[in-house]
Amino acid sequence: MNKVNVVWFRQDLRLSDHKALYYALKDAEQSGAEVMGLFHIHPSLNDSFTVRHDYFFRTLEDLVNQAAEQQFPIHFISGEVEEAFQHLLDQDFTVQSVFYNKDEVGFGRERDQSVTKWLEAQDIPVESFVDAHIHGAEGVHKKDGGYYKVFTPYYRMWSSLDKPAVYSIDKKKLSELGTDFTDQFQKGEKAFRDLLSNCTKEWNHIGERSAIQRLAHFLHNKVHHYEENRDFPAKNATSMISPYLKNGVLSPRTVYHKAMEVIEENGGESKGLETYISEIAWRDFYNMIHYIYPNSKHEEVSEQYQGIDWNQDEDYFEKWKEGETGYPIVDAAMKQLNTIGWMHNRLRMVVASFLTKDYLVDWRKGERYFEERLIDYDASSNIGGWQWAASTGTDAVPYFRVFNPTRQSERFDPEGEFIKSYLPQLKDVPKKYIHEPSKMSAEEQEQYNCKIGEDYPEPSVDHKTMRKRAIEVFEKQKDS
């Protein structure tokens, strides 16, 4: 019987710089085994089908097509873990080892531990690797062995550590060692096709080739102005690679080393490149925090803020979700999220602050809505960002520093370009009123084709009043 090294793909949908694939091929060369690509369709992860699932399965489809070009087909198993992996072991080949890039947090961590334990009980060796981050959750620590809870000292240590090299995949060897047992996995193939049939959106720039092109365009055309432009959503100044990183279409090692190449080409660091690299470190930092605080999706990291009396008003939450708060920058940001499944990072902070401070709605509700809607939803970064904005997390914004949505709008969308791109009812409103259209007189509303209360809502809350109330709520909780 054929000996086979199985590479279990998950959120690492690429054939380049793929650590598990690299080591599976290396082992196969030495042992005379073949290499097989595998994807497990887990029912618990597909109970619902949101825009995030749509994007993920279209990305997976791109990997399937790329792999087929290399004579390295992806095989599918489906169902509960033991049932699905038993089907793998029941075929007419011998599974020599299973290789995968591990999840260090959340559901993925629990699944990995469960599958590994089960496979090893069947005498199947398992090799797992840190691949989704430059440095894993245990990779950066203080000299005394403790963990950092503040980003700045974490980043200093992160920057001082040697970075892992890119794992170069020999595509010729991949084709030579790849094996095809797809006839034996028809049930899994059908499950995959059924999921694809639920996909309704047309996505541009899907997959690994698009990711490499987009990264190159950013690094050679935008990165040097990244520091000064990145907070302005109308400028299209960010790399837009977060969906690729989330789904593993791009390796963070590749991103890091490509950025370092640009630094060398330009004879030294620029502020833009330095800031961009720090964003890669933020991903690692929040992954570590989630690892240390495994319950952080459900409870505040800061114990003193556990049990805050959040506002339970569903009407406020609905206004926020639909982009009908009466604050243009908040509403335009939520329309962006609901339209394209992505939101500019500055705006993520603005809308999170608005929900938790201006509406005093529980941050968990916002975090879960982002989980539904974001195609780049990364649990660790998202939880970290929400707890930062809610002032309940590690290294969070102090509770008494509350974002003023109007000031944020004036500062980061001064001409109202972004606002107008998602709120067409405000397209004729001049700069003077674009950040606070409710200040227009009745005559001006007529003149600029925007009647407040009809075409665009009145502000649903008064920011000054709610800022004061939010501070009172946090101070009461702090003193209790």
Short mmCIF file of C-alpha atoms in Angstrom, two decimals:
data_model
loop_
_atom_site.label_atom_id
_atom_site.label_comp_id
_atom_site.label_asym_id
_atom_site.label_seq_id
_atom_site.Cartn_x
_atom_site.Cartn_y
_atom_site.Cartn_z
CA MET A 1 0.00 0.00 0.00
CA ASN A 2 1.08 3.57 -0.71
CA LYS A 3 2.57 5.48 2.22
CA VAL A 4 1.11 8.99 2.36
CA ASN A 5 1.96 12.17 4.24
CA VAL A 6 -1.29 14.11 4.68
CA VAL A 7 -1.19 17.92 4.69
CA TRP A 8 -4.31 19.16 6.45
CA PHE A 9 -5.19 22.62 5.10
CA ARG A 10 -7.29 24.95 7.22
CA GLN A 11 -6.81 28.73 7.33
CA ASP A 12 -3.61 28.47 5.28
CA LEU A 13 -5.02 28.43 1.76
CA ARG A 14 -1.84 28.70 -0.28
CA LEU A 15 0.93 26.60 -1.84
CA SER A 16 3.80 29.03 -1.17
CA ASP A 17 5.67 29.58 2.10
CA HIS A 18 3.53 26.91 3.77
CA LYS A 19 5.34 25.38 6.72
CA ALA A 20 3.36 22.13 7.05
CA LEU A 21 3.53 21.49 3.30
CA TYR A 22 7.28 22.18 3.30
CA TYR A 23 7.98 19.61 6.01
CA ALA A 24 5.57 17.05 4.57
CA LEU A 25 7.42 17.21 1.24
CA LYS A 26 10.82 17.09 2.92
CA ASP A 27 9.82 14.00 4.92
CA ALA A 28 8.26 12.34 1.87
CA GLU A 29 11.47 12.76 -0.12
CA GLN A 30 13.43 11.03 2.60
CA SER A 31 10.92 8.25 3.36
CA GLY A 32 9.62 7.49 -0.12
CA ALA A 33 6.07 8.56 0.74
CA GLU A 34 3.61 10.49 -1.40
CA VAL A 35 1.93 13.72 -0.29
CA MET A 36 -1.81 14.33 -0.14
CA GLY A 37 -3.71 17.59 0.39
CA LEU A 38 -6.73 17.39 2.71
CA PHE A 39 -9.47 19.75 3.86
CA HIS A 40 -11.97 18.84 6.60
CA ILE A 41 -15.44 20.41 6.34
CA HIS A 42 -16.48 20.71 9.98
CA PRO A 43 -20.27 21.01 10.47
CA SER A 44 -19.95 23.26 13.54
CA LEU A 45 -18.15 25.89 11.49
CA ASN A 46 -20.83 26.01 8.80
CA ASP A 47 -24.08 26.05 10.79
CA SER A 48 -24.72 29.47 9.32
CA PHE A 49 -23.49 30.84 5.99
CA THR A 50 -22.49 34.48 6.11
CA VAL A 51 -20.53 36.73 3.77
CA ARG A 52 -17.41 35.53 5.59
CA HIS A 53 -18.16 31.94 4.60
CA ASP A 54 -18.83 33.05 1.03
CA TYR A 55 -15.39 34.68 0.79
CA PHE A 56 -13.63 31.79 2.54
CA PHE A 57 -15.04 29.05 0.30
CA ARG A 58 -14.37 31.04 -2.86
CA THR A 59 -10.79 31.40 -1.62
CA LEU A 60 -10.64 27.68 -0.94
CA GLU A 61 -11.95 27.06 -4.44
CA ASP A 62 -9.05 29.11 -5.81
CA LEU A 63 -6.61 26.96 -3.85
CA VAL A 64 -8.29 23.80 -5.18
CA ASN A 65 -7.87 25.08 -8.74
CA GLN A 66 -4.23 26.08 -8.19
CA ALA A 67 -3.43 22.75 -6.59
CA ALA A 68 -5.03 20.88 -9.49
CA GLU A 69 -2.73 22.76 -11.88
CA GLN A 70 0.20 21.32 -9.89
CA GLN A 71 -1.19 17.75 -10.00
CA PHE A 72 -1.71 18.04 -6.25
CA PRO A 73 -5.47 17.71 -5.75
CA ILE A 74 -7.13 18.74 -2.48
CA HIS A 75 -9.23 15.93 -0.98
CA PHE A 76 -12.26 16.61 1.19
CA ILE A 77 -13.61 14.85 4.25
CA SER A 78 -16.73 16.01 6.08
CA GLY A 79 -18.65 15.42 9.29
CA GLU A 80 -17.69 15.25 12.95
CA VAL A 81 -13.97 14.92 13.58
CA GLU A 82 -13.65 11.22 14.37
CA GLU A 83 -16.08 10.13 11.66
CA ALA A 84 -14.32 12.28 9.04
CA PHE A 85 -10.79 11.24 9.92
CA GLN A 86 -11.81 7.60 10.22
CA HIS A 87 -12.91 7.83 6.59
CA LEU A 88 -9.38 9.02 5.75
CA LEU A 89 -7.82 6.04 7.55
CA ASP A 90 -10.21 3.52 5.96
CA GLN A 91 -8.86 4.08 2.41
CA ASP A 92 -6.51 1.76 0.53
CA PHE A 93 -3.33 3.64 1.42
CA THR A 94 -1.36 4.02 4.63
CA VAL A 95 -1.33 7.40 6.36
CA GLN A 96 2.27 7.77 7.42
CA SER A 97 1.92 11.17 9.16
CA VAL A 98 -0.44 14.14 9.32
CA PHE A 99 1.08 17.63 9.01
CA TYR A 100 -0.80 20.83 9.81
CA ASN A 101 -0.31 24.47 10.78
CA LYS A 102 -1.89 24.81 14.18
CA ASP A 103 -4.37 27.23 15.66
CA GLU A 104 -3.25 28.50 19.05
CA VAL A 105 -6.55 29.93 20.28
CA GLY A 106 -10.30 29.41 20.39
CA PHE A 107 -12.24 26.66 18.66
CA GLY A 108 -9.29 25.81 16.42
CA ARG A 109 -7.02 25.09 19.36
CA GLU A 110 -9.57 22.76 20.95
CA ARG A 111 -10.13 21.00 17.61
CA ASP A 112 -6.39 20.57 17.03
CA GLN A 113 -5.88 19.05 20.44
CA SER A 114 -8.82 16.69 19.94
CA VAL A 115 -7.76 15.55 16.46
CA THR A 116 -4.12 15.11 17.48
CA LYS A 117 -5.08 13.00 20.48
CA TRP A 118 -7.38 10.84 18.34
CA LEU A 119 -4.84 10.35 15.53
CA GLU A 120 -2.06 9.46 17.93
CA ALA A 121 -4.37 6.89 19.53
CA GLN A 122 -4.57 5.34 16.04
CA ASP A 123 -0.75 5.30 15.91
CA ILE A 124 -0.64 8.11 13.34
CA PRO A 125 2.22 10.59 14.03
CA VAL A 126 1.20 14.25 13.92
CA GLU A 127 3.45 17.22 13.12
CA SER A 128 2.07 20.70 13.85
CA PHE A 129 3.65 24.11 13.26
CA VAL A 130 3.29 27.80 14.10
CA ASP A 131 2.60 29.31 10.71
CA ALA A 132 -0.13 31.97 10.92
CA HIS A 133 2.11 34.39 12.83
CA ILE A 134 5.72 35.50 12.70
CA HIS A 135 6.10 34.61 16.37
CA GLY A 136 3.60 32.27 18.00
CA ALA A 137 1.77 32.82 21.27
CA GLU A 138 4.73 31.51 23.28
CA GLY A 139 7.39 33.02 21.05
CA VAL A 140 7.79 36.46 22.66
CA HIS A 141 8.21 36.80 26.41
CA LYS A 142 10.03 38.78 29.06
CA LYS A 143 13.48 37.80 30.24
CA ASP A 144 11.90 36.32 33.37
CA GLY A 145 9.61 34.19 31.21
CA GLY A 146 6.47 36.25 31.81
CA TYR A 147 4.16 37.62 29.12
CA TYR A 148 3.82 41.22 27.99
CA LYS A 149 0.45 42.89 28.48
CA VAL A 150 1.44 46.19 26.85
CA PHE A 151 2.26 46.39 23.16
CA THR A 152 5.22 48.83 23.18
CA PRO A 153 7.63 46.69 25.26
CA TYR A 154 6.29 43.59 23.47
CA TYR A 155 7.15 45.17 20.14
CA ARG A 156 10.68 46.06 21.27
CA MET A 157 11.27 42.42 22.18
CA TRP A 158 9.48 41.21 19.02
CA SER A 159 11.73 43.41 16.86
CA SER A 160 14.88 42.09 18.51
CA LEU A 161 14.12 38.43 17.73
CA ASP A 162 15.38 36.60 14.64
CA LYS A 163 12.60 36.18 12.11
CA PRO A 164 11.79 32.81 10.51
CA ALA A 165 12.75 32.53 6.86
CA VAL A 166 10.31 31.91 4.02
CA TYR A 167 9.65 28.19 3.44
CA SER A 168 10.23 27.73 -0.25
CA ILE A 169 7.98 25.07 -1.83
CA ASP A 170 9.47 23.28 -4.84
CA LYS A 171 6.46 23.11 -7.18
CA LYS A 172 8.15 20.46 -9.33
CA LYS A 173 8.52 18.17 -6.31
CA LEU A 174 4.96 18.98 -5.29
CA SER A 175 3.75 17.67 -8.66
CA GLU A 176 6.02 14.63 -8.49
CA LEU A 177 5.10 13.64 -4.93
CA GLY A 178 1.46 14.74 -5.00
CA THR A 179 -1.07 11.93 -5.12
CA ASP A 180 -4.66 11.64 -6.33
CA PHE A 181 -7.20 9.60 -4.40
CA THR A 182 -10.14 11.88 -5.16
CA ASP A 183 -12.32 8.98 -6.36
CA GLN A 184 -12.33 7.72 -2.78
CA PHE A 185 -13.51 11.04 -1.33
CA GLN A 186 -16.71 11.74 -3.26
CA LYS A 187 -18.81 12.40 -0.15
CA GLY A 188 -16.43 15.15 0.96
CA GLU A 189 -16.25 16.56 -2.55
CA LYS A 190 -20.05 16.79 -2.63
CA ALA A 191 -20.07 18.59 0.73
CA PHE A 192 -17.61 21.13 -0.68
CA ARG A 193 -19.65 21.64 -3.86
CA ASP A 194 -22.80 22.10 -1.76
CA LEU A 195 -21.08 24.86 0.20
CA LEU A 196 -19.92 26.52 -3.01
CA SER A 197 -23.52 26.51 -4.24
CA ASN A 198 -24.36 28.81 -1.29
CA CYS A 199 -21.86 31.40 -2.51
CA THR A 200 -23.69 34.29 -4.18
CA LYS A 201 -21.20 37.18 -4.25
CA GLU A 202 -18.80 38.00 -7.05
CA TRP A 203 -15.34 38.53 -5.55
CA ASN A 204 -12.51 40.27 -7.35
CA HIS A 205 -8.88 39.62 -6.45
CA ILE A 206 -9.39 36.26 -4.74
CA GLY A 207 -6.51 33.93 -3.97
CA GLU A 208 -2.75 33.71 -3.73
CA ARG A 209 -1.77 35.31 -7.07
CA SER A 210 -3.94 38.36 -6.38
CA ALA A 211 -2.54 38.59 -2.86
CA ILE A 212 1.07 38.71 -4.08
CA GLN A 213 0.17 41.37 -6.66
CA ARG A 214 -1.68 43.51 -4.14
CA LEU A 215 1.15 43.30 -1.63
CA ALA A 216 3.72 44.25 -4.29
CA HIS A 217 1.60 47.21 -5.44
CA PHE A 218 1.30 48.47 -1.87
CA LEU A 219 4.98 48.06 -1.01
CA HIS A 220 6.18 49.81 -4.16
CA ASN A 221 3.53 52.51 -4.47
CA LYS A 222 1.94 53.31 -1.11
CA VAL A 223 3.98 52.16 1.86
CA HIS A 224 6.27 55.19 2.13
CA HIS A 225 3.21 57.40 2.77
CA TYR A 226 1.47 54.81 4.93
CA GLU A 227 2.25 56.55 8.22
CA GLU A 228 0.65 59.86 7.25
CA ASN A 229 -2.21 58.50 5.10
CA ARG A 230 -3.36 55.28 6.73
CA ASP A 231 -6.01 56.89 8.97
CA PHE A 232 -7.87 58.54 6.08
CA PRO A 233 -10.43 56.09 4.66
CA ALA A 234 -11.02 58.06 1.46
CA LYS A 235 -7.33 57.84 0.48
CA ASN A 236 -7.17 54.08 -0.15
CA ALA A 237 -3.78 54.13 1.55
CA THR A 238 -3.76 50.77 3.32
CA SER A 239 -2.53 47.44 1.95
CA MET A 240 -5.94 45.71 2.00
CA ILE A 241 -4.22 42.36 2.60
CA SER A 242 -5.98 41.52 5.88
CA PRO A 243 -8.40 39.06 4.19
CA TYR A 244 -5.39 37.28 2.67
CA LEU A 245 -3.61 37.03 6.00
CA LYS A 246 -6.74 35.86 7.77
CA ASN A 247 -7.40 33.05 5.30
CA GLY A 248 -3.74 32.17 4.98
CA VAL A 249 -3.54 33.14 1.32
CA LEU A 250 -0.47 35.15 2.30
CA SER A 251 2.04 34.07 4.92
CA PRO A 252 3.04 36.79 7.40
CA ARG A 253 6.65 35.66 6.84
CA THR A 254 6.32 36.53 3.16
CA VAL A 255 4.84 39.93 4.03
CA TYR A 256 7.61 40.66 6.51
CA HIS A 257 10.45 39.66 4.19
CA LYS A 258 8.96 41.48 1.19
CA ALA A 259 8.77 44.60 3.36
CA MET A 260 12.39 44.14 4.44
CA GLU A 261 13.44 43.82 0.78
CA VAL A 262 11.88 47.22 0.10
CA ILE A 263 13.75 48.67 3.07
CA GLU A 264 17.03 47.36 1.62
CA GLU A 265 16.19 48.62 -1.87
CA ASN A 266 15.62 52.10 -0.45
CA GLY A 267 18.76 52.15 1.64
CA GLY A 268 17.06 52.16 5.03
CA GLU A 269 13.76 52.27 6.83
CA SER A 270 11.03 54.75 6.15
CA LYS A 271 8.46 55.70 8.78
CA GLY A 272 5.77 54.09 6.63
CA LEU A 273 7.53 50.74 6.46
CA GLU A 274 8.31 50.78 10.15
CA THR A 275 4.65 51.45 10.99
CA TYR A 276 3.51 48.77 8.57
CA ILE A 277 5.77 46.15 10.13
CA SER A 278 4.42 47.09 13.56
CA GLU A 279 0.95 46.14 12.28
CA ILE A 280 2.23 42.61 11.62
CA ALA A 281 3.47 42.56 15.22
CA TRP A 282 0.03 43.64 16.48
CA ARG A 283 -1.42 40.44 15.00
CA ASP A 284 1.12 38.42 16.97
CA PHE A 285 0.47 40.43 20.13
CA TYR A 286 -3.30 39.93 20.08
CA ASN A 287 -2.84 36.23 19.30
CA MET A 288 -0.67 35.98 22.43
CA ILE A 289 -3.22 37.89 24.54
CA HIS A 290 -6.01 35.60 23.36
CA TYR A 291 -3.82 32.61 24.22
CA ILE A 292 -3.20 33.93 27.74
CA TYR A 293 -6.87 34.88 28.20
CA PRO A 294 -8.76 32.07 26.43
CA ASN A 295 -12.12 33.36 27.71
CA SER A 296 -11.61 36.87 26.31
CA LYS A 297 -14.27 36.41 23.63
CA HIS A 298 -16.84 36.15 26.42
CA GLU A 299 -15.45 38.15 29.32
CA GLU A 300 -13.47 41.31 29.91
CA VAL A 301 -9.71 40.86 30.27
CA SER A 302 -9.69 43.55 32.97
CA GLU A 303 -11.40 41.98 35.98
CA GLN A 304 -12.45 45.32 37.41
CA TYR A 305 -14.72 45.91 34.41
CA GLN A 306 -16.40 42.53 34.44
CA GLY A 307 -20.09 43.00 35.19
CA ILE A 308 -20.63 46.48 33.69
CA ASP A 309 -24.33 47.37 33.45
CA TRP A 310 -24.52 47.61 29.66
CA ASN A 311 -27.48 49.16 27.87
CA GLN A 312 -29.83 46.44 26.62
CA ASP A 313 -31.68 48.69 24.14
CA GLU A 314 -32.00 46.60 20.95
CA ASP A 315 -33.16 49.63 18.99
CA TYR A 316 -29.78 51.30 19.48
CA PHE A 317 -27.99 48.14 18.39
CA GLU A 318 -30.12 47.91 15.24
CA LYS A 319 -29.46 51.55 14.36
CA TRP A 320 -25.74 50.91 14.72
CA LYS A 321 -25.81 47.73 12.62
CA GLU A 322 -27.79 49.38 9.82
CA GLY A 323 -25.80 52.61 9.80
CA GLU A 324 -28.68 54.80 10.97
CA THR A 325 -27.22 56.47 14.06
CA GLY A 326 -27.36 60.01 12.70
CA TYR A 327 -23.57 60.33 12.88
CA PRO A 328 -22.32 60.25 9.26
CA ILE A 329 -18.85 58.77 9.84
CA VAL A 330 -20.32 55.93 11.92
CA ASP A 331 -23.10 55.27 9.43
CA ALA A 332 -20.82 55.35 6.38
CA ALA A 333 -18.43 52.93 8.09
CA MET A 334 -21.23 50.49 8.89
CA LYS A 335 -22.52 50.74 5.30
CA GLN A 336 -19.00 49.89 4.11
CA LEU A 337 -18.95 46.82 6.35
CA ASN A 338 -22.40 45.68 5.22
CA THR A 339 -21.59 46.31 1.55
CA ILE A 340 -18.10 44.85 1.06
CA GLY A 341 -17.44 42.80 4.20
CA TRP A 342 -14.50 44.97 5.22
CA MET A 343 -13.98 48.20 7.16
CA HIS A 344 -11.10 50.64 7.35
CA ASN A 345 -9.14 50.18 10.59
CA ARG A 346 -9.57 53.73 11.89
CA LEU A 347 -13.30 53.37 11.37
CA ARG A 348 -13.36 50.08 13.28
CA MET A 349 -12.16 52.04 16.30
CA VAL A 350 -14.70 54.82 15.71
CA VAL A 351 -17.73 52.53 15.42
CA ALA A 352 -16.61 50.33 18.33
CA SER A 353 -16.19 53.39 20.55
CA PHE A 354 -19.58 54.69 19.45
CA LEU A 355 -21.39 51.44 20.24
CA THR A 356 -19.74 50.93 23.63
CA LYS A 357 -19.51 54.55 24.84
CA ASP A 358 -22.18 56.59 23.03
CA TYR A 359 -24.73 53.78 23.13
CA LEU A 360 -23.25 51.89 26.10
CA VAL A 361 -24.08 48.63 24.32
CA ASP A 362 -22.11 45.53 25.31
CA TRP A 363 -18.90 45.20 23.27
CA ARG A 364 -19.59 41.46 22.82
CA LYS A 365 -22.56 42.25 20.59
CA GLY A 366 -20.42 44.39 18.32
CA GLU A 367 -17.64 41.81 18.25
CA ARG A 368 -20.10 39.10 17.19
CA TYR A 369 -21.58 41.30 14.48
CA PHE A 370 -18.11 41.87 13.08
CA GLU A 371 -17.60 38.11 13.21
CA GLU A 372 -20.61 37.70 10.93
CA ARG A 373 -19.76 40.45 8.49
CA LEU A 374 -15.95 40.75 8.16
CA ILE A 375 -14.24 38.68 5.48
CA ASP A 376 -10.97 39.27 7.38
CA TYR A 377 -12.42 38.31 10.77
CA ASP A 378 -9.55 37.24 12.98
CA ALA A 379 -10.88 36.35 16.42
CA SER A 380 -7.80 37.44 18.36
CA SER A 381 -7.38 40.81 16.63
CA ASN A 382 -11.10 41.50 16.61
CA ILE A 383 -11.58 40.67 20.29
CA GLY A 384 -8.46 42.67 21.13
CA GLY A 385 -9.72 45.66 19.14
CA TRP A 386 -13.18 45.60 20.69
CA GLN A 387 -11.85 45.26 24.22
CA TRP A 388 -9.43 48.10 23.46
CA ALA A 389 -12.27 50.39 22.37
CA ALA A 390 -14.49 49.33 25.27
CA SER A 391 -11.64 50.07 27.73
CA THR A 392 -11.92 46.53 29.14
CA GLY A 393 -8.89 44.88 27.55
CA THR A 394 -5.16 44.87 27.97
CA ASP A 395 -3.36 48.07 26.93
CA ALA A 396 -6.81 49.55 26.23
CA VAL A 397 -7.82 53.17 25.70
CA PRO A 398 -8.64 54.68 29.14
CA TYR A 399 -12.39 54.78 29.81
CA PHE A 400 -12.34 58.59 30.16
CA ARG A 401 -10.95 59.04 26.64
CA VAL A 402 -14.07 58.71 24.53
CA PHE A 403 -13.88 59.16 20.77
CA ASN A 404 -15.97 62.10 19.59
CA PRO A 405 -17.45 60.81 16.31
CA THR A 406 -17.83 64.31 14.86
CA ARG A 407 -14.22 65.25 15.64
CA GLN A 408 -13.03 61.92 14.20
CA SER A 409 -15.01 62.66 11.06
CA GLU A 410 -13.64 66.19 10.69
CA ARG A 411 -10.10 64.99 11.26
CA PHE A 412 -9.99 61.87 9.10
CA ASP A 413 -12.58 62.61 6.39
CA PRO A 414 -12.33 66.41 6.24
CA GLU A 415 -14.00 66.81 2.85
CA GLY A 416 -16.62 64.13 3.53
CA GLU A 417 -15.43 62.06 0.56
CA PHE A 418 -15.72 58.76 2.36
CA ILE A 419 -19.04 59.67 3.93
CA LYS A 420 -20.56 60.56 0.56
CA SER A 421 -19.29 57.35 -1.06
CA TYR A 422 -21.50 55.30 1.27
CA LEU A 423 -24.27 57.79 2.13
CA PRO A 424 -25.50 59.09 -1.24
CA GLN A 425 -28.33 61.01 0.46
CA LEU A 426 -25.62 63.38 1.71
CA LYS A 427 -23.94 63.86 -1.68
CA ASP A 428 -25.08 67.48 -2.06
CA VAL A 429 -24.41 68.49 1.54
CA PRO A 430 -21.49 70.96 1.69
CA LYS A 431 -18.36 70.47 3.75
CA LYS A 432 -19.69 72.92 6.34
CA TYR A 433 -22.43 70.47 7.33
CA ILE A 434 -21.24 67.06 6.15
CA HIS A 435 -20.10 65.99 9.63
CA GLU A 436 -23.25 67.31 11.37
CA PRO A 437 -26.02 67.52 8.76
CA SER A 438 -28.65 68.03 11.45
CA LYS A 439 -27.33 71.59 11.91
CA MET A 440 -28.71 72.61 8.52
CA SER A 441 -31.72 74.91 8.57
CA ALA A 442 -34.96 73.79 6.93
CA GLU A 443 -34.12 75.95 3.91
CA GLU A 444 -30.62 74.46 3.65
CA GLN A 445 -32.01 70.94 3.91
CA GLU A 446 -34.26 71.76 0.96
CA GLN A 447 -31.40 73.34 -0.95
CA TYR A 448 -29.05 70.37 -0.41
CA ASN A 449 -31.67 67.66 -1.04
CA CYS A 450 -31.42 66.12 2.42
CA LYS A 451 -34.29 66.39 4.86
CA ILE A 452 -33.20 65.39 8.34
CA GLY A 453 -35.55 62.82 9.79
CA GLU A 454 -36.59 61.69 6.32
CA ASP A 455 -33.57 61.32 4.03
CA TYR A 456 -31.08 61.06 6.87
CA PRO A 457 -31.76 60.46 10.58
CA GLU A 458 -31.46 62.91 13.45
CA PRO A 459 -28.55 62.12 15.79
CA SER A 460 -29.90 59.28 17.91
CA VAL A 461 -28.01 60.41 21.02
CA ASP A 462 -26.21 63.51 22.22
CA HIS A 463 -22.50 62.72 22.33
CA LYS A 464 -21.67 65.06 25.23
CA THR A 465 -24.43 63.59 27.38
CA MET A 466 -23.48 59.99 26.59
CA ARG A 467 -19.77 60.62 27.09
CA LYS A 468 -20.50 61.87 30.59
CA ARG A 469 -22.79 58.89 31.28
CA ALA A 470 -20.22 56.38 30.00
CA ILE A 471 -17.55 57.80 32.30
CA GLU A 472 -19.97 57.60 35.23
CA VAL A 473 -20.76 53.95 34.43
CA PHE A 474 -17.09 53.01 34.31
CA GLU A 475 -16.23 54.95 37.47
CA LYS A 476 -19.08 53.28 39.32
CA GLN A 477 -17.89 49.87 38.18
CA LYS A 478 -14.30 50.71 39.06
CA ASP A 479 -15.28 51.73 42.60
CA SER A 480 -17.59 48.80 43.23
#
